[in-house]
mmCIF file of C-alpha atoms (C1' of nucleotides) in Angstrom:
data_model
loop_
_atom_site.group_PDB
_atom_site.id
_atom_site.type_symbol
_atom_site.label_atom_id
_atom_site.label_comp_id
_atom_site.label_asym_id
_atom_site.label_seq_id
_atom_site.Cartn_x
_atom_site.Cartn_y
_atom_site.Cartn_z
ATOM 1 C CA MET S 844 56.009 94.732 60.441
ATOM 2 C CA ARG S 845 59.420 96.555 60.889
ATOM 3 C CA LEU S 846 61.900 94.383 62.280
ATOM 4 C CA SER S 847 65.193 94.906 63.125
ATOM 5 C CA ALA S 848 68.310 93.710 61.299
ATOM 6 C CA ARG S 849 68.929 91.426 64.345
ATOM 7 C CA THR S 850 65.730 89.597 63.766
ATOM 8 C CA HIS S 851 66.148 89.349 60.288
ATOM 9 C CA TYR S 852 69.523 88.002 60.936
ATOM 10 C CA ALA S 853 68.313 85.573 63.474
ATOM 11 C CA LEU S 854 65.651 84.448 61.011
ATOM 12 C CA ARG S 855 67.951 83.666 58.354
ATOM 13 C CA ALA S 856 70.610 82.019 60.633
ATOM 14 C CA ALA S 857 67.436 79.544 61.844
ATOM 15 C CA ALA S 858 66.686 79.180 58.352
ATOM 16 C CA GLU S 859 69.987 77.961 57.529
ATOM 17 C CA LEU S 860 70.267 75.692 60.383
ATOM 18 C CA ALA S 861 66.611 74.109 59.060
ATOM 19 C CA ALA S 862 68.071 73.635 55.804
ATOM 20 C CA ALA S 863 71.597 72.047 56.776
ATOM 21 C CA PRO S 864 72.338 68.186 57.025
ATOM 22 C CA PRO S 865 71.995 66.893 60.725
ATOM 23 C CA GLY S 866 74.679 67.619 62.713
ATOM 24 C CA PRO S 867 76.515 70.873 64.334
ATOM 25 C CA VAL S 868 76.800 73.965 62.171
ATOM 26 C CA PRO S 869 79.647 76.255 63.056
ATOM 27 C CA ALA S 870 79.011 79.837 63.182
ATOM 28 C CA GLU S 871 81.335 80.876 60.545
ATOM 29 C CA ARG S 872 79.495 78.706 57.839
ATOM 30 C CA ILE S 873 76.119 80.654 58.772
ATOM 31 C CA SER S 874 77.812 83.741 58.395
ATOM 32 C CA THR S 875 79.317 83.407 55.045
ATOM 33 C CA ALA S 876 76.241 81.833 53.744
ATOM 34 C CA GLN S 877 73.777 84.459 55.127
ATOM 35 C CA ARG S 878 75.993 87.213 54.748
ATOM 36 C CA ILE S 879 75.729 88.339 58.575
ATOM 37 C CA PRO S 880 78.644 90.049 60.302
ATOM 38 C CA ARG S 881 80.319 87.222 62.370
ATOM 39 C CA ARG S 882 80.755 88.712 65.702
ATOM 40 C CA PHE S 883 77.249 89.759 65.682
ATOM 41 C CA LEU S 884 76.041 86.684 64.599
ATOM 42 C CA ASP S 885 77.764 85.135 67.525
ATOM 43 C CA ASN S 886 75.830 87.433 69.444
ATOM 44 C CA ILE S 887 72.637 86.479 68.044
ATOM 45 C CA LEU S 888 73.039 82.650 68.072
ATOM 46 C CA LEU S 889 73.749 83.111 71.975
ATOM 47 C CA GLN S 890 70.469 84.465 72.621
ATOM 48 C CA LEU S 891 68.667 81.732 70.507
ATOM 49 C CA ARG S 892 70.405 79.271 72.454
ATOM 50 C CA ARG S 893 69.818 80.750 75.862
ATOM 51 C CA ALA S 894 65.952 80.838 74.837
ATOM 52 C CA GLY S 895 66.190 77.210 74.235
ATOM 53 C CA LEU S 896 65.584 77.361 70.265
ATOM 54 C CA ILE S 897 68.979 76.020 69.284
ATOM 55 C CA HIS S 898 71.744 73.558 70.929
ATOM 56 C CA SER S 899 75.393 74.209 70.616
ATOM 57 C CA GLN S 900 78.657 72.365 70.731
ATOM 58 C CA ARG S 901 82.217 73.600 71.502
ATOM 59 C CA GLY S 902 85.486 72.706 70.137
ATOM 60 C CA PRO S 903 86.510 71.463 66.962
ATOM 61 C CA ASP S 904 83.526 70.166 64.804
ATOM 62 C CA GLY S 905 81.272 72.117 67.128
ATOM 63 C CA GLY S 906 78.633 74.379 66.087
ATOM 64 C CA TYR S 907 74.925 75.045 66.297
ATOM 65 C CA TRP S 908 71.560 72.977 65.415
ATOM 66 C CA LEU S 909 68.037 73.516 66.096
ATOM 67 C CA ALA S 910 66.878 72.183 69.444
ATOM 68 C CA ARG S 911 63.598 70.767 67.974
ATOM 69 C CA PRO S 912 62.464 69.579 64.334
ATOM 70 C CA ALA S 913 62.211 72.202 62.049
ATOM 71 C CA ASP S 914 58.437 71.741 61.572
ATOM 72 C CA GLN S 915 58.054 72.571 64.929
ATOM 73 C CA ILE S 916 59.608 76.040 65.152
ATOM 74 C CA THR S 917 57.458 79.023 63.914
ATOM 75 C CA LEU S 918 58.627 82.366 62.529
ATOM 76 C CA ALA S 919 56.594 83.812 65.348
ATOM 77 C CA GLU S 920 58.810 82.081 68.042
ATOM 78 C CA VAL S 921 62.186 83.124 66.628
ATOM 79 C CA ILE S 922 60.682 86.806 66.352
ATOM 80 C CA ILE S 923 59.631 86.693 69.996
ATOM 81 C CA VAL S 924 62.892 85.326 71.418
ATOM 82 C CA ILE S 925 64.622 88.533 69.619
ATOM 83 C CA GLU S 926 62.189 91.390 70.011
ATOM 84 C CA GLY S 927 60.665 90.365 73.108
ATOM 85 C CA VAL S 928 56.768 90.548 73.630
ATOM 86 C CA PRO S 929 55.492 93.567 72.324
ATOM 87 C CA GLN S 930 54.167 95.865 74.498
ATOM 88 C CA ASP S 931 51.343 98.150 73.427
ATOM 89 C CA ASN S 932 50.373 101.017 76.022
ATOM 90 C CA GLU S 933 48.460 103.326 74.075
ATOM 91 C CA ALA S 934 45.029 104.811 75.279
ATOM 92 C CA PHE S 935 42.113 105.781 73.091
ATOM 93 C CA PHE S 936 39.792 108.405 73.538
ATOM 94 C CA GLY S 937 36.355 109.374 71.818
ATOM 95 C CA ALA S 938 36.774 109.558 68.076
ATOM 96 C CA SER S 939 40.022 107.582 67.925
ATOM 97 C CA GLU S 940 38.539 104.656 70.023
ATOM 98 C CA PRO S 941 37.760 102.524 66.865
ATOM 99 C CA LEU S 942 41.554 102.497 66.212
ATOM 100 C CA GLU S 943 41.806 99.950 68.852
ATOM 101 C CA LYS S 944 39.951 97.353 66.690
ATOM 102 C CA VAL S 945 41.973 97.989 63.620
ATOM 103 C CA TRP S 946 45.314 97.266 65.401
ATOM 104 C CA ALA S 947 43.786 94.216 66.917
ATOM 105 C CA THR S 948 42.751 93.162 63.237
ATOM 106 C CA LEU S 949 46.232 93.955 62.224
ATOM 107 C CA ARG S 950 48.108 91.932 64.820
ATOM 108 C CA GLU S 951 45.780 89.011 64.294
ATOM 109 C CA ASN S 952 46.798 88.817 60.620
ATOM 110 C CA GLU S 953 50.319 89.154 61.602
ATOM 111 C CA THR S 954 50.224 86.532 64.053
ATOM 112 C CA ARG S 955 48.065 83.872 61.857
ATOM 113 C CA VAL S 956 50.859 84.199 58.984
ATOM 114 C CA LEU S 957 53.793 84.039 61.581
ATOM 115 C CA THR S 958 52.477 81.076 63.485
ATOM 116 C CA GLY S 959 51.711 79.235 60.113
ATOM 117 C CA VAL S 960 55.153 79.396 58.716
ATOM 118 C CA THR S 961 57.795 76.953 60.085
ATOM 119 C CA LEU S 962 61.694 76.714 59.642
ATOM 120 C CA ALA S 963 60.829 73.487 57.790
ATOM 121 C CA HIS S 964 58.616 75.715 55.242
ATOM 122 C CA LEU S 965 61.438 77.764 54.711
ATOM 123 C CA ALA S 966 63.826 75.077 54.188
ATOM 124 C CA ASP S 967 62.040 73.383 51.573
ATOM 125 C CA GLY S 968 60.655 76.436 50.020
ATOM 126 C CA SER S 969 57.033 75.124 50.462
ATOM 127 C CA LEU S 970 55.038 78.075 51.939
ATOM 128 C CA PRO S 971 51.432 77.069 53.064
ATOM 129 C CA THR S 972 48.731 79.079 51.904
ATOM 130 C CA LEU S 973 48.716 82.180 54.186
ATOM 131 C CA MET N 580 53.114 97.009 62.766
ATOM 132 C CA ARG N 581 55.014 99.273 64.886
ATOM 133 C CA LEU N 582 54.235 102.892 64.587
ATOM 134 C CA SER N 583 55.839 105.643 66.305
ATOM 135 C CA ALA N 584 54.026 107.654 68.842
ATOM 136 C CA ARG N 585 54.189 110.386 66.291
ATOM 137 C CA THR N 586 52.034 108.299 64.078
ATOM 138 C CA HIS N 587 49.923 107.327 66.678
ATOM 139 C CA TYR N 588 49.107 111.025 67.329
ATOM 140 C CA ALA N 589 48.579 112.071 63.940
ATOM 141 C CA LEU N 590 45.966 109.358 63.397
ATOM 142 C CA ARG N 591 44.407 110.405 66.535
ATOM 143 C CA ALA N 592 44.216 114.090 65.731
ATOM 144 C CA ALA N 593 42.886 113.160 62.145
ATOM 145 C CA ALA N 594 40.105 111.055 63.800
ATOM 146 C CA GLU N 595 39.064 113.918 66.040
ATOM 147 C CA LEU N 596 38.921 116.209 63.030
ATOM 148 C CA ALA N 597 36.847 113.824 61.164
ATOM 149 C CA ALA N 598 34.480 113.734 64.102
ATOM 150 C CA ALA N 599 34.201 117.290 64.595
ATOM 151 C CA PRO N 600 31.474 119.231 63.177
ATOM 152 C CA PRO N 601 32.421 121.619 59.938
ATOM 153 C CA GLY N 602 34.577 124.432 60.659
ATOM 154 C CA PRO N 603 38.028 125.072 62.141
ATOM 155 C CA VAL N 604 39.004 122.914 65.110
ATOM 156 C CA PRO N 605 41.849 124.467 67.205
ATOM 157 C CA ALA N 606 45.051 122.430 68.090
ATOM 158 C CA GLU N 607 44.190 123.003 71.815
ATOM 159 C CA ARG N 608 41.108 121.234 71.494
ATOM 160 C CA ILE N 609 42.652 118.142 69.853
ATOM 161 C CA SER N 610 45.391 118.179 72.322
ATOM 162 C CA THR N 611 43.008 117.884 75.367
ATOM 163 C CA ALA N 612 40.496 115.694 73.672
ATOM 164 C CA GLN N 613 43.014 113.250 72.526
ATOM 165 C CA ARG N 614 45.761 113.783 75.267
ATOM 166 C CA ILE N 615 48.575 114.780 72.992
ATOM 167 C CA PRO N 616 51.306 117.270 74.229
ATOM 168 C CA ARG N 617 50.416 120.362 72.949
ATOM 169 C CA ARG N 618 53.611 121.498 71.236
ATOM 170 C CA PHE N 619 54.298 118.203 69.782
ATOM 171 C CA LEU N 620 50.875 118.186 68.372
ATOM 172 C CA ASP N 621 51.764 121.711 66.706
ATOM 173 C CA ASN N 622 54.677 120.006 65.154
ATOM 174 C CA ILE N 623 52.485 116.919 63.609
ATOM 175 C CA LEU N 624 49.754 119.181 62.526
ATOM 176 C CA LEU N 625 52.093 121.162 60.424
ATOM 177 C CA GLN N 626 53.566 118.268 58.777
ATOM 178 C CA LEU N 627 49.887 117.369 57.969
ATOM 179 C CA ARG N 628 49.025 120.463 56.491
ATOM 180 C CA ARG N 629 52.224 120.580 54.450
ATOM 181 C CA ALA N 630 51.329 117.317 53.025
ATOM 182 C CA GLY N 631 48.133 118.671 51.775
ATOM 183 C CA LEU N 632 45.817 116.519 54.213
ATOM 184 C CA ILE N 633 44.412 119.349 56.380
ATOM 185 C CA HIS N 634 44.106 122.797 56.031
ATOM 186 C CA SER N 635 44.698 125.819 58.824
ATOM 187 C CA GLN N 636 43.673 129.221 59.527
ATOM 188 C CA ARG N 637 45.331 131.346 61.963
ATOM 189 C CA GLY N 638 43.832 133.889 64.285
ATOM 190 C CA PRO N 639 40.940 133.682 66.663
ATOM 191 C CA ASP N 640 38.552 131.062 65.511
ATOM 192 C CA GLY N 641 41.118 129.579 63.706
ATOM 193 C CA GLY N 642 42.177 126.053 63.764
ATOM 194 C CA TYR N 643 42.390 122.856 61.673
ATOM 195 C CA TRP N 644 40.052 120.953 59.334
ATOM 196 C CA LEU N 645 40.307 118.099 56.848
ATOM 197 C CA ALA N 646 41.430 118.991 53.190
ATOM 198 C CA ARG N 647 39.101 116.374 51.918
ATOM 199 C CA PRO N 648 35.842 114.520 53.069
ATOM 200 C CA ALA N 649 36.768 112.140 55.784
ATOM 201 C CA ASP N 650 35.513 109.164 53.670
ATOM 202 C CA GLN N 651 38.343 109.865 50.971
ATOM 203 C CA ILE N 652 41.266 109.900 53.473
ATOM 204 C CA THR N 653 42.530 106.372 54.452
ATOM 205 C CA LEU N 654 44.627 105.484 57.457
ATOM 206 C CA ALA N 655 47.459 104.235 54.964
ATOM 207 C CA GLU N 656 47.452 108.011 53.766
ATOM 208 C CA VAL N 657 48.039 109.428 57.251
ATOM 209 C CA ILE N 658 50.588 106.795 58.105
ATOM 210 C CA ILE N 659 52.724 107.494 54.748
ATOM 211 C CA VAL N 660 52.852 111.065 55.357
ATOM 212 C CA ILE N 661 54.436 110.758 58.955
ATOM 213 C CA GLU N 662 56.548 107.624 58.366
ATOM 214 C CA GLY N 663 57.490 108.261 54.687
ATOM 215 C CA VAL N 664 57.772 105.480 52.407
ATOM 216 C CA PRO N 665 59.076 102.218 53.908
ATOM 217 C CA GLN N 666 62.165 101.192 52.364
ATOM 218 C CA ASP N 667 63.317 97.400 52.694
ATOM 219 C CA ASN N 668 66.804 96.648 51.397
ATOM 220 C CA GLU N 669 67.136 93.227 52.566
ATOM 221 C CA ALA N 670 68.732 90.604 50.613
ATOM 222 C CA PHE N 671 68.073 86.896 50.931
ATOM 223 C CA PHE N 672 70.245 83.904 50.186
ATOM 224 C CA GLY N 673 69.678 80.051 49.965
ATOM 225 C CA ALA N 674 67.643 78.862 52.679
ATOM 226 C CA SER N 675 66.381 82.311 53.693
ATOM 227 C CA GLU N 676 64.916 83.177 50.327
ATOM 228 C CA PRO N 677 61.365 81.969 50.808
ATOM 229 C CA LEU N 678 61.152 84.710 53.593
ATOM 230 C CA GLU N 679 60.845 87.384 50.971
ATOM 231 C CA LYS N 680 57.542 85.894 50.077
ATOM 232 C CA VAL N 681 56.581 85.789 53.676
ATOM 233 C CA TRP N 682 57.217 89.589 54.080
ATOM 234 C CA ALA N 683 55.281 90.402 50.930
ATOM 235 C CA THR N 684 52.185 88.430 52.219
ATOM 236 C CA LEU N 685 52.603 90.550 55.563
ATOM 237 C CA ARG N 686 52.843 94.031 53.642
ATOM 238 C CA GLU N 687 49.878 93.240 51.381
ATOM 239 C CA ASN N 688 47.510 92.102 54.200
ATOM 240 C CA GLU N 689 48.622 95.245 56.034
ATOM 241 C CA THR N 690 48.028 97.703 53.147
ATOM 242 C CA ARG N 691 44.727 96.053 52.186
ATOM 243 C CA VAL N 692 43.567 96.950 55.988
ATOM 244 C CA LEU N 693 45.002 100.311 56.240
ATOM 245 C CA THR N 694 43.768 101.523 52.755
ATOM 246 C CA GLY N 695 40.445 100.015 53.782
ATOM 247 C CA VAL N 696 39.626 101.986 56.660
ATOM 248 C CA THR N 697 39.348 105.697 56.268
ATOM 249 C CA LEU N 698 38.677 108.508 58.722
ATOM 250 C CA ALA N 699 34.843 108.528 58.186
ATOM 251 C CA HIS N 700 35.048 104.852 59.499
ATOM 252 C CA LEU N 701 36.847 106.127 62.676
ATOM 253 C CA ALA N 702 34.143 108.948 63.088
ATOM 254 C CA ASP N 703 31.127 106.995 63.005
ATOM 255 C CA GLY N 704 32.350 103.994 64.360
ATOM 256 C CA SER N 705 31.453 101.648 61.737
ATOM 257 C CA LEU N 706 34.528 99.595 60.698
ATOM 258 C CA PRO N 707 34.460 97.805 57.433
ATOM 259 C CA THR N 708 34.788 93.872 57.289
ATOM 260 C CA LEU N 709 38.524 93.870 57.315
ATOM 261 C "C1'" DC Q 539 44.363 149.915 64.650
ATOM 262 C "C1'" DC Q 540 45.187 147.307 69.054
ATOM 263 C "C1'" DT Q 541 44.631 143.075 71.625
ATOM 264 C "C1'" DG Q 542 44.674 138.735 72.177
ATOM 265 C "C1'" DA Q 543 44.003 134.015 70.064
ATOM 266 C "C1'" DT Q 544 45.823 131.031 67.369
ATOM 267 C "C1'" DT Q 545 48.906 128.907 63.950
ATOM 268 C "C1'" DC Q 546 53.930 128.753 61.919
ATOM 269 C "C1'" DC Q 547 58.591 127.742 62.072
ATOM 270 C "C1'" DT Q 548 63.543 126.477 63.186
ATOM 271 C "C1'" DA Q 549 66.239 124.853 66.224
ATOM 272 C "C1'" DC Q 550 67.564 122.337 70.220
ATOM 273 C "C1'" DT Q 551 68.002 118.251 73.545
ATOM 274 C "C1'" DA Q 552 67.756 114.138 76.420
ATOM 275 C "C1'" DA Q 553 66.975 109.361 76.309
ATOM 276 C "C1'" DA Q 554 66.550 105.224 73.977
ATOM 277 C "C1'" DT Q 555 67.578 102.021 70.110
ATOM 278 C "C1'" DA Q 556 70.165 99.849 66.830
ATOM 279 C "C1'" DA Q 557 73.922 97.863 64.793
ATOM 280 C "C1'" DG Q 558 77.868 96.278 65.489
ATOM 281 C "C1'" DT Q 559 82.785 95.551 67.770
ATOM 282 C "C1'" DC Q 560 86.403 93.983 71.056
ATOM 283 C "C1'" DG Q 561 88.990 91.323 74.100
ATOM 284 C "C1'" DG Q 562 89.483 87.883 76.071
ATOM 285 C "C1'" DG Q 563 87.481 83.315 78.508
ATOM 286 C "C1'" DT Q 564 85.970 78.177 77.994
ATOM 287 C "C1'" DT Q 565 85.596 73.793 76.015
ATOM 288 C "C1'" DA Q 566 86.581 69.748 73.416
ATOM 289 C "C1'" DG Q 567 89.168 66.754 70.136
ATOM 290 C "C1'" DG Q 568 93.340 64.950 68.200
ATOM 291 C "C1'" DC P 746 98.964 70.930 74.229
ATOM 292 C "C1'" DC P 747 97.291 73.428 70.216
ATOM 293 C "C1'" DT P 748 93.638 74.530 67.488
ATOM 294 C "C1'" DA P 749 88.765 75.327 66.460
ATOM 295 C "C1'" DA P 750 85.110 76.510 68.039
ATOM 296 C "C1'" DC P 751 81.658 78.684 71.007
ATOM 297 C "C1'" DC P 752 80.960 82.045 75.432
ATOM 298 C "C1'" DC P 753 80.118 86.222 77.608
ATOM 299 C "C1'" DG P 754 80.028 90.902 79.237
ATOM 300 C "C1'" DA P 755 81.216 95.498 78.085
ATOM 301 C "C1'" DC P 756 81.908 98.904 74.915
ATOM 302 C "C1'" DT P 757 81.286 102.455 70.836
ATOM 303 C "C1'" DT P 758 78.947 105.084 67.308
ATOM 304 C "C1'" DA P 759 75.040 106.526 64.953
ATOM 305 C "C1'" DT P 760 70.126 107.343 64.270
ATOM 306 C "C1'" DT P 761 65.704 107.982 65.877
ATOM 307 C "C1'" DT P 762 62.395 109.167 69.081
ATOM 308 C "C1'" DA P 763 59.585 112.068 71.534
ATOM 309 C "C1'" DG P 764 59.416 115.828 72.672
ATOM 310 C "C1'" DT P 765 60.579 121.330 74.172
ATOM 311 C "C1'" DA P 766 61.773 126.556 73.537
ATOM 312 C "C1'" DG P 767 61.359 130.774 71.695
ATOM 313 C "C1'" DG P 768 59.496 133.541 69.216
ATOM 314 C "C1'" DA P 769 57.112 135.337 64.673
ATOM 315 C "C1'" DA P 770 53.203 135.937 61.747
ATOM 316 C "C1'" DT P 771 48.338 136.269 61.257
ATOM 317 C "C1'" DC P 772 43.648 137.385 61.666
ATOM 318 C "C1'" DA P 773 38.767 138.863 64.141
ATOM 319 C "C1'" DG P 774 36.613 141.857 66.707
ATOM 320 C "C1'" DG P 775 36.052 146.026 69.346
#
DNA sequence: CCTGATTCCTACTAAATAAGTCGGGTTAGG
DNA sequence: CCTAACCCGACTTATTTAGTAGGAATCAGG
């Protein structure tokens, strides 16, 4: 799979929000709970907010919260927001042509798992049969 | 999955060797058949040889060939040779802990497919049920 | 034993990506 | 108006990627 540190952080931050009681969670809290460098986290949360995945509130008692119920946000969605859509522009010739099908299979497996797990699953520790 | 261009080239080169009739295949041929930059290919083939995956012969009528029967070389093996062993050093805390299991599942799926497909499968276009 | 085809090998480079950091601006509550 | 928080673009440093360069070593055939 190979995901960037940024993406791992985003997923962990999202998990933290999903597990928190309702109401704004300040970045500082997420940062310490998940051991994510504070300024970097700001940056990531900003990206999640711009993508519409979370909402935010400034000022005292401000913070971040999920824009939708945790069981309606999949890991795949978070990953896409951070990594962007994967673009494959490989070409296959002759003997290597069957590789295309192998990659397709791999991608399907991946997608199936990542769209099958939601933030709610992470929050209550009950993973679905994958 | 995300593999480097180098790894894709290695796989395609290996597929080409698997599909060729017995005997040395010159790099030049692989390069044109699979549209791989010549000098870069040299470099990659060298790495495959040092790993013991292929053999080579210099001079006229020289070239490269598989060190073992094509049905005994898996895609996983080629990938490991080029990419090295993947090292994950992520740590999980609290709400994000279940992620570990998700990544494990993903890795298992991947491994199952990549160790299940051999160069022989590519060569004769008969992929196993994945 | 010379010639040309072919592999072998180290080193180099330009561009992209990754992983943060920095400095300050903006907003809201008390 | 003060303080806690988010907002935002730009910057930096290191690593990886995708090759390229230049030539040395080897081997078959004539």
